[in-house]
Coordinates of C-alpha atoms in Angstrom, one line a residue:
X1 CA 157.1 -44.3 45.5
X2 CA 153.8 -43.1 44.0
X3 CA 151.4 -45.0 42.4
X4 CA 150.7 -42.9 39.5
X5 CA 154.3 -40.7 38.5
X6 CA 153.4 -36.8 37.4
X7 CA 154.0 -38.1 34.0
X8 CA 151.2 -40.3 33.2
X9 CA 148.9 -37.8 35.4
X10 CA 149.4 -35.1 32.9
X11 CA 148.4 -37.2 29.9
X12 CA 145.2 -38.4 32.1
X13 CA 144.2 -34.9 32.5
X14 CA 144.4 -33.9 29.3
X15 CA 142.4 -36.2 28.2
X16 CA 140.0 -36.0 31.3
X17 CA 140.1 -32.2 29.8
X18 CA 139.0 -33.4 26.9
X19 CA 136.1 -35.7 27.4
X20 CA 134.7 -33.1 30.0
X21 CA 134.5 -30.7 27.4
X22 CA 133.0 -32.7 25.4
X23 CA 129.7 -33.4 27.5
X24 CA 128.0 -30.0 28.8
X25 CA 125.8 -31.3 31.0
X26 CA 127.5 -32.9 33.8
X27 CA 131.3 -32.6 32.4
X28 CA 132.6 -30.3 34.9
X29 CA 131.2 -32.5 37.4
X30 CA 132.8 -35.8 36.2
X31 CA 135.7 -33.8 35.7
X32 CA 136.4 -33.2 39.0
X33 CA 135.3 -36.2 40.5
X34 CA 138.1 -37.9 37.9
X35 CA 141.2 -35.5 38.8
X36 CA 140.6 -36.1 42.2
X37 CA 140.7 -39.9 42.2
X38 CA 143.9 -39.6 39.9
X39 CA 145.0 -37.2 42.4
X40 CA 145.0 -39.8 45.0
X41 CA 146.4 -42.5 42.9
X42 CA 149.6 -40.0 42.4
X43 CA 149.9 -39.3 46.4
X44 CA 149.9 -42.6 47.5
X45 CA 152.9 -44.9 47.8
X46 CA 152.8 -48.0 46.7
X47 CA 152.7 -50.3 43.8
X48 CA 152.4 -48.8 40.6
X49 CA 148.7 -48.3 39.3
X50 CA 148.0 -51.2 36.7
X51 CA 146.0 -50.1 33.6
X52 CA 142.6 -51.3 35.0
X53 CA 143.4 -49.5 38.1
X54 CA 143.8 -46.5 36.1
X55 CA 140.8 -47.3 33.8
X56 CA 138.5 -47.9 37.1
X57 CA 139.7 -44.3 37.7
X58 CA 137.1 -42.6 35.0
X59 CA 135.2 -45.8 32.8
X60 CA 132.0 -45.1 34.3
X61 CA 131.8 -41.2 34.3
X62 CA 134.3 -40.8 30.4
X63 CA 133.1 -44.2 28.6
X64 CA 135.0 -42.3 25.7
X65 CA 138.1 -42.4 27.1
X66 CA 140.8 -42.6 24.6
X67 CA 142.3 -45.8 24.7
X68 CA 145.6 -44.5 23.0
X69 CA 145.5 -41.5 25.5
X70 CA 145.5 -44.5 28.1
X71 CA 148.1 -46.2 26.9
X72 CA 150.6 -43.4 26.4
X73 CA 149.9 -42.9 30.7
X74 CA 150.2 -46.5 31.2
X75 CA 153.6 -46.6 29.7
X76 CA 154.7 -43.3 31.4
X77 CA 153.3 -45.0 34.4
X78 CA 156.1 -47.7 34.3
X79 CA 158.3 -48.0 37.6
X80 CA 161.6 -46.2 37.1
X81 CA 164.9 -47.3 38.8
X82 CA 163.8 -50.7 39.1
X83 CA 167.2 -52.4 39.5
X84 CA 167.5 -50.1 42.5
X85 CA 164.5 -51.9 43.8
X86 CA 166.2 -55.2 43.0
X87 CA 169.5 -54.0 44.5
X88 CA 167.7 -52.6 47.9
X89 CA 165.4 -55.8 48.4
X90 CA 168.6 -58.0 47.7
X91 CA 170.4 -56.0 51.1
X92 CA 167.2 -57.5 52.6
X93 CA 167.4 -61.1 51.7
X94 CA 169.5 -62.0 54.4
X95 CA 166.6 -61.4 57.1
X96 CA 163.8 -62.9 57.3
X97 CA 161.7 -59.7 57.6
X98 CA 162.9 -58.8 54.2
X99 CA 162.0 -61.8 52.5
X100 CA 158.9 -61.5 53.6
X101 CA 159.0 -57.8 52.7
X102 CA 160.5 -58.8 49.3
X103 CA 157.3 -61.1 48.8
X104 CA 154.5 -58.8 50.2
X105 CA 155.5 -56.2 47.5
X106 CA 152.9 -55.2 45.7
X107 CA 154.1 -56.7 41.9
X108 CA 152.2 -59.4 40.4
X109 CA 155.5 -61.2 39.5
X110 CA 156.4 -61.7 42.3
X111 CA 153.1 -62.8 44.2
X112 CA 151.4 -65.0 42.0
X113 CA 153.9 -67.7 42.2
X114 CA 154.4 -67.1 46.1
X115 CA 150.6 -67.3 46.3
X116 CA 150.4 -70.3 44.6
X117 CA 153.2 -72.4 46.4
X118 CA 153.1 -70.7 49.9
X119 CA 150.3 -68.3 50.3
X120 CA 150.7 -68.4 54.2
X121 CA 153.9 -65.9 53.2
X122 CA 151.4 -63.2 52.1
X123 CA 149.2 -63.2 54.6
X124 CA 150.5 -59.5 55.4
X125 CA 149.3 -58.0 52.5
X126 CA 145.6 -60.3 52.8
X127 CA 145.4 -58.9 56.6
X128 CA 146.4 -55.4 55.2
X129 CA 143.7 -56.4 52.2
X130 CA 141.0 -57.3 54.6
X131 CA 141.2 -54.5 57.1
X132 CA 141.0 -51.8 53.9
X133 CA 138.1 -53.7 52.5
X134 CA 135.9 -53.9 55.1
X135 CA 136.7 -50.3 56.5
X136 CA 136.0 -49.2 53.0
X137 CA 132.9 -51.1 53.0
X138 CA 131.7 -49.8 56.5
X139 CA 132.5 -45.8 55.5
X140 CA 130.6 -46.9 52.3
X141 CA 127.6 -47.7 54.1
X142 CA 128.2 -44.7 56.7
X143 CA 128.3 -42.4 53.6
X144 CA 125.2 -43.6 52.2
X145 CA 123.1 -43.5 55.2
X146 CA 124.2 -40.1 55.9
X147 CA 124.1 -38.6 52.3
X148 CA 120.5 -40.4 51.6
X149 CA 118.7 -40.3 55.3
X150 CA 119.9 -36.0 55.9
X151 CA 118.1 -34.0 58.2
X152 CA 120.5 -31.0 57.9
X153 CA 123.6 -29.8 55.0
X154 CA 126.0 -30.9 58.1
X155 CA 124.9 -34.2 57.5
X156 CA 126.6 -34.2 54.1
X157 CA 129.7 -32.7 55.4
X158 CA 130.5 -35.7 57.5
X159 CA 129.0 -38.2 54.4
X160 CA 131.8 -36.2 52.1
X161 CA 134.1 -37.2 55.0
X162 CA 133.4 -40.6 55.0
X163 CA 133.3 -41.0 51.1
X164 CA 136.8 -39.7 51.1
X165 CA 137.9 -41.8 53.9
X166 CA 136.4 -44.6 51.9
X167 CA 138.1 -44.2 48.7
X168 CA 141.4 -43.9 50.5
X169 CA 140.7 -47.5 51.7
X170 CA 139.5 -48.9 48.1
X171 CA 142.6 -47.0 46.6
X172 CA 144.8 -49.1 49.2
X173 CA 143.3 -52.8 47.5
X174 CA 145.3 -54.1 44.9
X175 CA 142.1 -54.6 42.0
X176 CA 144.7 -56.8 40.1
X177 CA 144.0 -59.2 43.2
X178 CA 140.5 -59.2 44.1
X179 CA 138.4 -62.6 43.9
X180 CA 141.6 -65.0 43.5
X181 CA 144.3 -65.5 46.4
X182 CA 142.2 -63.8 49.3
X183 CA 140.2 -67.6 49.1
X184 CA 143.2 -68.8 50.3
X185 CA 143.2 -66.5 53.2
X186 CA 139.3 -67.2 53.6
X187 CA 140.6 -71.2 53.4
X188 CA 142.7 -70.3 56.8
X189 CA 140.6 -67.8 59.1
X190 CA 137.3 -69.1 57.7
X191 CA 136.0 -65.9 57.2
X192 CA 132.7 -65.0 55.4
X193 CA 133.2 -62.3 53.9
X194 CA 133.6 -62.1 49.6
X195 CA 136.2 -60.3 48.3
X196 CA 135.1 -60.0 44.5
X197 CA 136.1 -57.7 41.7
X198 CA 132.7 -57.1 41.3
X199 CA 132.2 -55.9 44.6
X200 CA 135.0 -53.6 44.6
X201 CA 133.9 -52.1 41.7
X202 CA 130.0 -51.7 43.1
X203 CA 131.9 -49.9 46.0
X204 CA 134.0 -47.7 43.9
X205 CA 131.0 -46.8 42.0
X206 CA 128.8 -46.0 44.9
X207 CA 131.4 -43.5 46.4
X208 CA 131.5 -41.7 42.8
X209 CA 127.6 -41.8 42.9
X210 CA 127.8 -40.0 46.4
X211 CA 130.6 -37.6 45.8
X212 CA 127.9 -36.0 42.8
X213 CA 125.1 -36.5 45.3
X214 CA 127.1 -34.5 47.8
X215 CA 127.9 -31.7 44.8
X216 CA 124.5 -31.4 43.9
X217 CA 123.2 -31.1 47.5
X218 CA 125.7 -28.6 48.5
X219 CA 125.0 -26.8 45.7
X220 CA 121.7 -26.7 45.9
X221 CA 121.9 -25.5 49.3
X222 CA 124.2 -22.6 48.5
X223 CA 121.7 -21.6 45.7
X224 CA 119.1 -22.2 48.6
X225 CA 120.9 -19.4 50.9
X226 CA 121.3 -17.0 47.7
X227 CA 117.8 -17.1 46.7
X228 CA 116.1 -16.3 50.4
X229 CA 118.5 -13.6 50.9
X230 CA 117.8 -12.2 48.0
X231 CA 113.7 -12.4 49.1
X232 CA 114.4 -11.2 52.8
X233 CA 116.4 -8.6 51.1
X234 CA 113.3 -7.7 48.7
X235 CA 110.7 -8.0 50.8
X236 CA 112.9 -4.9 52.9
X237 CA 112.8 -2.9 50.2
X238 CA 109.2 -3.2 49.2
X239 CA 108.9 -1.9 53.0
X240 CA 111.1 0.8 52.9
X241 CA 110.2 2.3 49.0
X242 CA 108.9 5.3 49.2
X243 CA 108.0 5.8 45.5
X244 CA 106.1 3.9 43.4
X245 CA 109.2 3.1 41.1
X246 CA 110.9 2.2 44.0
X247 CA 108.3 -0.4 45.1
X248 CA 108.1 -1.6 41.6
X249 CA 111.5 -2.5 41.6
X250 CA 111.3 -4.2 45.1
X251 CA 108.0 -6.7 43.8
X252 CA 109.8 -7.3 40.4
X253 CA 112.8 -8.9 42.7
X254 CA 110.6 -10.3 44.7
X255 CA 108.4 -12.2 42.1
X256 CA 112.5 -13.3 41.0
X257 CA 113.3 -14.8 44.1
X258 CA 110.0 -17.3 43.8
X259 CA 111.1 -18.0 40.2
X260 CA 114.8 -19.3 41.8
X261 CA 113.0 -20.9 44.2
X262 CA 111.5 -23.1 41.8
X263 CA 114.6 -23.7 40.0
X264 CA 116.3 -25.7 43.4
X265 CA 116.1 -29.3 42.6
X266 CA 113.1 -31.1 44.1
X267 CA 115.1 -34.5 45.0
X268 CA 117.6 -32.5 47.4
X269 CA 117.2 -31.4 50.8
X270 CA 117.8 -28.0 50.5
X271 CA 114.3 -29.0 47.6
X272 CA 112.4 -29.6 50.3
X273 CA 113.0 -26.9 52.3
X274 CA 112.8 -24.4 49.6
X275 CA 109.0 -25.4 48.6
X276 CA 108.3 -24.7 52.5
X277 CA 110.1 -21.3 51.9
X278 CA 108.4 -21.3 48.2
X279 CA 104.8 -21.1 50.0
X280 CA 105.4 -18.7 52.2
X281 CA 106.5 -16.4 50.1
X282 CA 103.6 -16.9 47.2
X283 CA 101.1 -16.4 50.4
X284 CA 103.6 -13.3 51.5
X285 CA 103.6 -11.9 47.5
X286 CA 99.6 -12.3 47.4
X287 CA 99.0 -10.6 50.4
X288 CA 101.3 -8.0 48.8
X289 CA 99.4 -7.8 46.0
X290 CA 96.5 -6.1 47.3
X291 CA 98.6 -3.4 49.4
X292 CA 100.4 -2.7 46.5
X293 CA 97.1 -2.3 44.7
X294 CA 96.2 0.3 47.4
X295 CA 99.8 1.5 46.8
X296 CA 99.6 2.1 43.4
X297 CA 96.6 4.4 43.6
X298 CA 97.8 6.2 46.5
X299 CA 100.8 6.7 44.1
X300 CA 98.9 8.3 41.0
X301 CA 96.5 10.3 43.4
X302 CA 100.0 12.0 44.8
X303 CA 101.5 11.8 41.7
X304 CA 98.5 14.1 40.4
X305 CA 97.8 16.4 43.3
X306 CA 101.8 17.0 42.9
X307 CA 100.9 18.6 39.0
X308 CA 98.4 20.7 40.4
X309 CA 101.2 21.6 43.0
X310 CA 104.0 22.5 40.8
X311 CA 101.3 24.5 38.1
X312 CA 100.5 27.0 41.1
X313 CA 103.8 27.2 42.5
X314 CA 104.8 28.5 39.4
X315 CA 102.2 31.0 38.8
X316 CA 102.8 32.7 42.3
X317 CA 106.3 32.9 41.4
X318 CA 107.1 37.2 41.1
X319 CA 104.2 38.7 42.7
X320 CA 102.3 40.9 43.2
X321 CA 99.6 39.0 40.9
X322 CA 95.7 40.7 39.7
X323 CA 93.0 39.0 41.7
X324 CA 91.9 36.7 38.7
X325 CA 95.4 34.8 38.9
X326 CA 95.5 34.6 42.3
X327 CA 92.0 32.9 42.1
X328 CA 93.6 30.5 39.8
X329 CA 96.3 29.9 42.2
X330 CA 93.9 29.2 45.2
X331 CA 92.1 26.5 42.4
X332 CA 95.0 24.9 41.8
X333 CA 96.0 24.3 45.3
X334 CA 92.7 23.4 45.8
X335 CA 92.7 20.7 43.5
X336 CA 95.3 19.0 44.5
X337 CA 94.0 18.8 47.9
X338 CA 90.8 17.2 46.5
X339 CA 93.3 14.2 45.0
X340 CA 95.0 13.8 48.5
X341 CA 91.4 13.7 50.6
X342 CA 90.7 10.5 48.6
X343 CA 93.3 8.6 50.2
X344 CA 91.6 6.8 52.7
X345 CA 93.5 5.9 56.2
X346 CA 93.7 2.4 55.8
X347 CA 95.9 3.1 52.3
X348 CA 99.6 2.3 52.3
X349 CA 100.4 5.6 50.8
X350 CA 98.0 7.4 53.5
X351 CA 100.8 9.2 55.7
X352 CA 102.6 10.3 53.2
X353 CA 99.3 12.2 51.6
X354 CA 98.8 13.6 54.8
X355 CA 102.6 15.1 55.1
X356 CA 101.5 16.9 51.2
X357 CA 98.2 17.7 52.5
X358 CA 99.3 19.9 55.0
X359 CA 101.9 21.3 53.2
X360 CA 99.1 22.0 50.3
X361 CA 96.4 23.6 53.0
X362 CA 99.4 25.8 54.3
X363 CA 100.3 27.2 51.0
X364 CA 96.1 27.6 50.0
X365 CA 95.9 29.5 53.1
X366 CA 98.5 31.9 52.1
X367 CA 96.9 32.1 48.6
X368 CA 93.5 33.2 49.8
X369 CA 95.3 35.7 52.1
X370 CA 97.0 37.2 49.3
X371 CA 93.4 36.9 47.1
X372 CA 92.1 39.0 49.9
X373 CA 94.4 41.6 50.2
X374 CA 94.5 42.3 46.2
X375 CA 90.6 42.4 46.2
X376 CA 90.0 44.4 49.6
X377 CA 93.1 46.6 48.0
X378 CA 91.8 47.4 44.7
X379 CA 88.6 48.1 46.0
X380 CA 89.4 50.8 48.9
X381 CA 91.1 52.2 45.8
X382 CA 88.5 52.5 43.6
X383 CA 86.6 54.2 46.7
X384 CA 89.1 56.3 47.5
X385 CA 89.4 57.7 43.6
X386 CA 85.6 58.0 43.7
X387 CA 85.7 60.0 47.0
X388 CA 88.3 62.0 44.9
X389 CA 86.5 62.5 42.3
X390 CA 83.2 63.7 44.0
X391 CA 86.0 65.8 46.5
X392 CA 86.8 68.1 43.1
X393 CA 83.3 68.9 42.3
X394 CA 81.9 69.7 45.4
X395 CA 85.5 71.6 46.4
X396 CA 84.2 75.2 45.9
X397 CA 80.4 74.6 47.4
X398 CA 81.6 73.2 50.6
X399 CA 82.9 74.7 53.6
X400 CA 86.8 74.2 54.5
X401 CA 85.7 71.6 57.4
X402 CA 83.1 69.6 55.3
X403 CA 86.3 69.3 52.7
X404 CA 88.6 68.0 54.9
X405 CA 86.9 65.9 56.6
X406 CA 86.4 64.2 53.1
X407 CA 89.8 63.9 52.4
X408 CA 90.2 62.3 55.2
X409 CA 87.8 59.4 54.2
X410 CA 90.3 59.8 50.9
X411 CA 93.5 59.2 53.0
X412 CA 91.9 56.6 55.1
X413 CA 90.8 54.2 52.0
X414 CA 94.5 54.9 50.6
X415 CA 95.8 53.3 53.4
X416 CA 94.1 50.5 53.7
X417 CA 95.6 49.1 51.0
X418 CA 98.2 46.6 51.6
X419 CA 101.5 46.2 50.2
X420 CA 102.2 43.5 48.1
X421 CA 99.3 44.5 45.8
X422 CA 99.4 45.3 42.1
X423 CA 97.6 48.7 43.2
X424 CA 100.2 49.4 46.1
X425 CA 102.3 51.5 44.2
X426 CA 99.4 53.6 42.6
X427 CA 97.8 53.9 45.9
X428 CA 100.9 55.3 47.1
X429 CA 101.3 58.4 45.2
X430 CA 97.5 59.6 45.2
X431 CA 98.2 59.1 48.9
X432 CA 100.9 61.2 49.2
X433 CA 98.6 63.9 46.8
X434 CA 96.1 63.8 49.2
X435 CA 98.0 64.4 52.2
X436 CA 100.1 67.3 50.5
X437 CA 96.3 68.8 50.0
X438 CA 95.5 68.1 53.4
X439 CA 97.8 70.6 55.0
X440 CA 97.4 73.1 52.1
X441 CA 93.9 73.0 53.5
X442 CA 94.7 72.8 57.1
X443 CA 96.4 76.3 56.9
X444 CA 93.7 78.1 56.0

């Protein structure tokens, strides 16, 4: 039969509910810590819980408790079928296993006078008593070393054992009992130990003290975990960025990981082994803090040779271009090779000025190779009309061999000049005259 029926746990938890709501800043905690002790109660078998026994169940953590709420679950809490009880222990009577049985069961009624007439008769339930009170002492102390001596979060998984195995035990002592007919037992076996209300309760109240210390150290652990994979994962991306945004980013998580670090409680383990991880990464960040100095200039020298960049690319775009604008062009390559050459090798951004550099030099080259054709163009045909020119006057003075031979010259400077030019196209049909004219002339 179960010490607390479903009943009276229902009203409990309402009001557990209730009270947890109530206080926001360890609520949920107490909350839990509550249910699960009433869950207990309602699992084992046994005598029914008394109210103290319930009360013991959430005084310390829910002082408010309502005491109307707790008598509504103390009534629901009575034992049903009782005559049934009465009925089955009277088929027992006739042994003397089940008198003893009958007298060993766990209702005041019936042990108080049997305790006070022939205790010797309960010495089941005092053996029974003693056993759960000093292995619930013993996994007290267990617990406690463990929880308040850990090296490692393993440590509190066994103390969270042990608690629990304790509380089983304490759950298993009749509290209606303590510090009055276990003298008795004392009086026969002489034993030293005190068996006290008080005690019981100090017990009680350590285990609920350890169960929130075990909380609030796994807890801080798990934030622990959290907060240096999310540095590891920051520090990653600060290595891997390739833009300045992208770096930004990476130190603003960074400099958010520290802050969480900060945040772990100091009194818990996982505490202590943050502000190890906490100095590490503050002498990890500083060091950053110069690269990412170096960084950031890097950045706005690319950043700027990039505008220069993009201003020439679109001015060669649909050639062929005069000389002046090609000029402009080459300048504008030119400068934003300057920004790149003040990168210095030792910079963070250094390689990747050096991949733009070369891409920059490559297209300047090109540039100055088109500024040279449109110059060395427009100027053999300038020549070549001046040749022209001085070709008509002379044309009439000059003997047939003297003229060709100047045309030549003329037909010669024409083709010098290169396509792709803005006077490619010009240069093309005074060619074309001037070879017509040379075979005119030819034939005579």
């Amino acid at each position: 039969m179960a010490r607390l029926t479903d009943r009276a746990f229902e009203i409990l938890r309402a009001e557990v509910d209730k009270c947890a709501a109530a206080d926001s800043l360890a609520g949920d905690v107490y909350r839990r810590m509550v249910i699960k002790r009433l869950e207990k109660l309602r699992l084992q078998n046994g005598t029914f819980a008394s109210r103290e026994e319930i009360r013991d169940t959430f005084k310390d953590e829910f002082p408010n408790f309502s005491e109307q709420a707790l008598k509504a679950a103390v009534k629901a809490n009575r034992p049903p079928g009782l005559f049934g009880k009465i009925i089955f222990a009277g088929s027992l009577l006739g042994s003397a296993a089940g008198i003893i049985w009958l007298i060993n069961l766990p209702f005041p009624m019936i042990r108080w006078p049997v305790a006070k007439t022939m205790p010797i008769l309960l010495l089941p339930s005092f053996i029974s008593m003693d056993s759960n009170y000093r292995q619930a002492i013993a996994l007290v102390e267990q617990s406690d070393q463990l929880i308040n001596k850990a090296t490692a979060v393993a440590d509190f998984d066994l103390g969270e054992i042990k608690a629990k195995e304790a509380q089983k035990h304490l759950d298993a002592l009749p509290v209606w009992f303590l510090g009055y007919y276990p003298k008795r037992y004392c009086s026969f076996f002489r034993c030293s130990w005190r068996f006290t209300v008080d005690e019981f309760e100090a017990a009680r109240k350590n285990v609920g003290r350890m169960e929130a210390q075990i909380f609030q150290q796994k807890n801080a652990f798990t934030q622990l975990n959290q907060v240096e994979q999310t540095l590891k994962a920051a520090k990653q991306e600060y290595q891997q960025a390739k833009t300045a945004a992208d770096r930004q980013k990476a130190t603003v998580n960074w400099q958010s990981a520290i802050d969480q670090l900060n945040q772990i409680p100091a009194e818990t383990l996982a505490g202590e082994t943050a502000k190890k991880t906490l100095k590490a990464a503050e002498r990890d960040f500083q060091a950053m803090g110069g690269i990412a100095t170096g960084s950031l200039q890097a950045d706005n020298l690319i950043e700027a040779a990039k505008e220069f960049a993009l201003s020439a690319a679109v001015a060669s775009q649909k050639p062929p271009h005069p000389a002046a604008q090609w000029e402009q062009i080459a300048e504008l390559w030119q400068e934003g090779i300057n920004r790149l050459k003040l990168i210095s090798v030792d910079n963070p951004g250094y390689l990747d000025a050096q991949t733009k550099l070369a891409e920059y030099q490559k297209n300047l080259g090109i540039t100055q190779i088109r500024l040279a054709a449109e110059k060395d163009s427009a100027k053999a045909l300038l020549e070549a009309k001046s040749l022209l020119a001085n070709l008509q006057k002379d044309v009439n003075s000059q003997n047939p061999g003297y003229s060709l031979s100047q045309l030549q010259q003329i037909i010669n400077q024409l083709e010098s000049v290169k396509p792709g030019t803005t006077v490619y196209p010009e240069s093309q049909k005074w060619l074309q005259s001037a070879r017509k004219k040379q075979q005119e002339w030819q034939k005579i």
